């Protein structure tokens, strides 16, 4: 990033200005010389009061003509009269090499700047605008000068130069030339600083500048009147680019906030939801009011309890004669088909208690053997970015053409005493400045000690059997010439030397301190490229770091207001480490980082607080977090296992407690769940699809939820079954399997298919989760329908003979009691269901749930997108403290590279204009557009002008820079740092607009990239651009290149997302502009007009894209909404299709299930909004899982309603919630709740936010909708009664298992139930 040498520029300025003298206090209005020739052995000029002399040296005349054409007659026959000798002209020309390099970006500025020196040095009428006090003449040499300048020229020169940029540092030239920030500089400040020897030791003598708006200037001290020097000003907008001249910039269009869609001034989502809610309230309320007043309940009501009665026989007689339609008969046949097949399968499993389990074990062992190939993806790039995603491809392109982005080891250091402190100005001044707490000398010394101890670390790699030091892995931009590591630290302003921090420069009388570390810091903060701080005379103190490059103040300092670097409250020390992807280097880097972290873990500062991080820190903390939460997760699962083992039993008496318990059966069911997960992992390990930590954490939860639900339904249905006389255990099991098997098939296949289709997503984490979950659910269903049925049969036979479960060799003589279905079943049947379906409660339930769903729908689009990286860290993590320090103190964001893919033609002026940012470059070039983005950094998130190897190459190769040189005789490259005399300027033959083209452009470019910057040529590109240009074919072809700048500080996920979005748009616009230019050039070369251009260019146009290290992680959030809609929509479509088919093409039932699942999803979005859970890949996985678990809460109850033999919706809803509700409540609901509450005590913020909160919401909302809202909804608008099914049940002989019995329901229970649906039977 090396560029201009401002010290050299200042030296030239003061040297030339210091040469202005006047040989007395008399004045000649005609003007004469005040000097001629140089004083021997000094930079002063000889006193001379005569007329101007003729300049005869032809070489000097040509050089003067090039710099000062206004002083050389156009007619070569006329004499050139000057007040400077040939020697002075040559000195002027050589001294102008660096100013040309700096200011040639803006020719108008350079022209005005040269005019100031040309007139003062060689103007034949010097005495008219300059004067000297006789007392300032010592040994016939001038030591002080009074200089009058017209206001128009002073302000014109200042305005033409004030915006000139330094491409390699991103700063302005006046940041150093003015002695203060360029934004606060004025023309008088600029001139005063250059002429004030007390403030600017680079001035060889004092220069008193006077700016006057008048035609004359009267100097009272000398009693002299001067005519201000004036030269015609070249306005910068005539020749300078927008980057270097604001007046040439087109006005920025006003920031127009994106138009937000609104309806009547309201948020459209809220407006639409409010309208829907109002319509529901009006319609639903009106219907109930009408029924209440105009439809009194009939004398008869359909009872709700199948243990009493469903209806009088004569109440159903009229239905016996209703001929069922074809659709009804098809549904019943479908149901009978599945029941029959499952009954056969259940009977087969119950009879083969060895063969079936053994077969399952063999198959599962074979699948589990795939664990030998088990792999876990821990690379976050692989986890969150698809291989074919744009960000991933761009990252690969950048890594392959340049090098992977560096590993960063960073310290953010603050002072324990955080107050600002006052320091008196140096020299004779009486003022002072406030400095930041970290700029106290003792703080700098302590930080340097820490930094040095880190540099000296030696780690030992057990794997490589070798020591590893920082030098082995660090980035050294000037290597092998300079092996020092890149350390971005303000200590590098002092070359990491304690003595240089302590250095003090005292005035000649030993009374005042003229310079110390604070003055040097101020110089370096203003111009990090300063090669020699002349304030620190005799110390040779440079601002360049030991590694040979500059340390930008916004990178090494933090917590300062605006650009007041002196008020910094934090020091940022960054060790830049290479990130080569080979295994050996990665081992070396991680080994050294471990030693680095070990040192910092132990460090206790006396005056400082250190927040730190290494490249490996996040992964280390994630691993530590996972290990610390293993105990929490195990407790959670143990609690769930314990609950399952206890709750699965059917306890009727203490005497049969050990017989009726089902601890082993429950644990066997849990083992089956775990085996299905292991088998799924083994299967995908065979086909080399690596797992992720998400799978290990989430899939067992999902499969356990579904598996436990099925286990409870199967076991409790068997417990409630009343066997017929003489019916064997195998037949009983077969009957139960036939009854609940289709329901389990419906839910399991729906969930598996939904997850398999969810694997179509492009998000790797979601895709892998969907695959593993789908396979695990499918295997779990197969094992439950085979192995668990066998275990259920064995357990039933054990209980039948009265054997204890644990000590099976012992029996009890107490006969079994008739099962009442369990206490939970009794409570739901006798209390909960009648209360829920009461005519008063049902409308309330509808209003409450619809209100909640509308609220959730209204805020769904306001859920925050992204993932706060702080959530991924444990609360006691040092990385978490580091993240907070970053937010508080860092002043600049991540570097961003605008990459130009290979194929661009840099050898022509047209191709150069498409990229460059200096003089002659259009505003819509690559660098021009990026610079325009920096002008509105609040919305573009790009804070600094980009560095430009191309513009610096133009300056480096220009003939007057003295940088591009060859050895005489062999024409090989002569480095600018080589001071031998046998070097000569490069012979550049192909030049247009002062730029090399054609072969010359390619020929000298490798030299530029290999040239180290130094005093003689700060434009050497080795340090700044050594890796920015990809040279091909033995350096004969230019491939990919990049131009780097910085994002502004990014604090929130939204900042990162918007920064990526804007950079992508900018890259697209640049690519489109290049394409349009190439199309225009091709058309014009073929004789076409602009109107005839096609959209496609015949010339290959390279793509320009932005790249930053975080893009690959945040790209997912650009499409996360679409991905969420796609995944959830596909999963719900799969569930709808499977439900529709397996229920005999029952469209209405499938719609009801999907509606309730959608309501559960809306509730989850509401929870995410109100409980601060953002939408990202983790929450999307949980949302996809929500769909699967929601099926368990909805499908069992809905299918029980659909196949019920009761004639009214109300009675069928009662039957469904009674028979299935208790199993769903005791199974999936209570099982998961007891386990989820344990997760609330996790130390991991990630667990508490994305697992506890979302899991709790999944179970809570699933249970509420499945056990409260769904029965009520079915009682209102469930599917119509199936006459074929009703007639089948009516033909069955009454029994306690039949849905219609012969008993009567009590009048009190009938009165409790509403009668909204009582007229349905008549309508049916």
mmCIF file of C-alpha atoms in Angstrom, residues 380-386 692-695 697-698 755 758 761-770 863-868 1053 1057 1112-1121 1123-1124 1127-1128 1165 1168 1173-1186 1246 1250-1251 1254-1255:
data_model
loop_
_atom_site.group_PDB
_atom_site.id
_atom_site.type_symbol
_atom_site.label_atom_id
_atom_site.label_comp_id
_atom_site.label_asym_id
_atom_site.label_seq_id
_atom_site.Cartn_x
_atom_site.Cartn_y
_atom_site.Cartn_z
ATOM 1 C CA UNK A 380 -18.559 -23.424 8.161
ATOM 2 C CA UNK A 381 -18.109 -22.743 4.453
ATOM 3 C CA UNK A 382 -19.187 -26.280 3.591
ATOM 4 C CA UNK A 383 -21.987 -26.102 6.142
ATOM 5 C CA UNK A 384 -23.661 -22.850 5.131
ATOM 6 C CA UNK A 385 -22.724 -22.304 1.488
ATOM 7 C CA UNK A 386 -23.736 -24.498 -1.430
ATOM 8 C CA UNK A 692 -23.278 -32.075 10.573
ATOM 9 C CA UNK A 693 -23.545 -31.141 14.217
ATOM 10 C CA UNK A 694 -27.121 -30.027 13.513
ATOM 11 C CA UNK A 695 -28.046 -33.601 12.631
ATOM 12 C CA UNK A 697 -28.479 -32.379 17.878
ATOM 13 C CA UNK A 698 -31.821 -32.158 16.046
ATOM 14 C CA UNK A 755 -38.277 -34.231 4.471
ATOM 15 C CA UNK A 758 -37.031 -30.692 1.610
ATOM 16 C CA UNK A 761 -33.058 -26.989 -1.132
ATOM 17 C CA UNK A 762 -29.706 -25.444 -2.019
ATOM 18 C CA UNK A 763 -28.774 -24.772 1.611
ATOM 19 C CA UNK A 764 -26.346 -27.545 2.618
ATOM 20 C CA UNK A 765 -27.264 -27.618 6.316
ATOM 21 C CA UNK A 766 -31.003 -27.878 5.574
ATOM 22 C CA UNK A 767 -30.455 -30.374 2.781
ATOM 23 C CA UNK A 768 -28.368 -32.776 4.862
ATOM 24 C CA UNK A 769 -30.759 -32.487 7.812
ATOM 25 C CA UNK A 770 -33.733 -33.278 5.576
ATOM 26 C CA UNK A 863 -38.955 -11.447 11.788
ATOM 27 C CA UNK A 864 -35.296 -10.457 11.766
ATOM 28 C CA UNK A 865 -33.079 -12.214 9.232
ATOM 29 C CA UNK A 866 -29.545 -13.339 10.045
ATOM 30 C CA UNK A 867 -27.595 -14.822 12.897
ATOM 31 C CA UNK A 868 -25.924 -12.701 15.530
ATOM 32 C CA UNK A 1053 -26.600 -9.019 10.634
ATOM 33 C CA UNK A 1057 -26.494 -8.474 4.478
ATOM 34 C CA UNK A 1112 -19.875 -16.785 1.702
ATOM 35 C CA UNK A 1113 -21.641 -16.901 5.070
ATOM 36 C CA UNK A 1114 -24.164 -14.121 4.532
ATOM 37 C CA UNK A 1115 -25.194 -14.912 0.968
ATOM 38 C CA UNK A 1116 -27.780 -17.364 2.294
ATOM 39 C CA UNK A 1117 -29.708 -14.481 3.831
ATOM 40 C CA UNK A 1118 -30.264 -12.854 0.440
ATOM 41 C CA UNK A 1119 -32.501 -15.795 -0.460
ATOM 42 C CA UNK A 1120 -33.478 -17.114 2.973
ATOM 43 C CA UNK A 1121 -37.093 -15.956 2.574
ATOM 44 C CA UNK A 1123 -35.765 -20.792 0.608
ATOM 45 C CA UNK A 1124 -38.113 -20.792 3.597
ATOM 46 C CA UNK A 1127 -38.958 -25.721 1.824
ATOM 47 C CA UNK A 1128 -42.075 -25.231 3.900
ATOM 48 C CA UNK A 1165 -43.178 -17.126 13.224
ATOM 49 C CA UNK A 1168 -39.752 -15.862 16.554
ATOM 50 C CA UNK A 1173 -35.427 -15.630 17.242
ATOM 51 C CA UNK A 1174 -34.023 -14.657 13.852
ATOM 52 C CA UNK A 1175 -34.606 -16.458 10.581
ATOM 53 C CA UNK A 1176 -31.508 -18.348 9.463
ATOM 54 C CA UNK A 1177 -30.443 -21.854 8.541
ATOM 55 C CA UNK A 1178 -30.794 -23.082 12.134
ATOM 56 C CA UNK A 1179 -34.299 -21.739 12.567
ATOM 57 C CA UNK A 1180 -35.231 -22.928 9.070
ATOM 58 C CA UNK A 1181 -34.214 -26.463 10.052
ATOM 59 C CA UNK A 1182 -36.461 -26.137 13.093
ATOM 60 C CA UNK A 1183 -39.315 -24.798 10.958
ATOM 61 C CA UNK A 1184 -39.012 -27.743 8.593
ATOM 62 C CA UNK A 1185 -39.013 -30.002 11.651
ATOM 63 C CA UNK A 1186 -42.120 -28.141 12.875
ATOM 64 C CA UNK A 1246 -27.488 -20.956 20.765
ATOM 65 C CA UNK A 1250 -32.754 -21.918 18.713
ATOM 66 C CA UNK A 1251 -33.440 -25.140 20.574
ATOM 67 C CA UNK A 1254 -38.180 -23.082 19.255
ATOM 68 C CA UNK A 1255 -38.622 -26.639 20.578
#
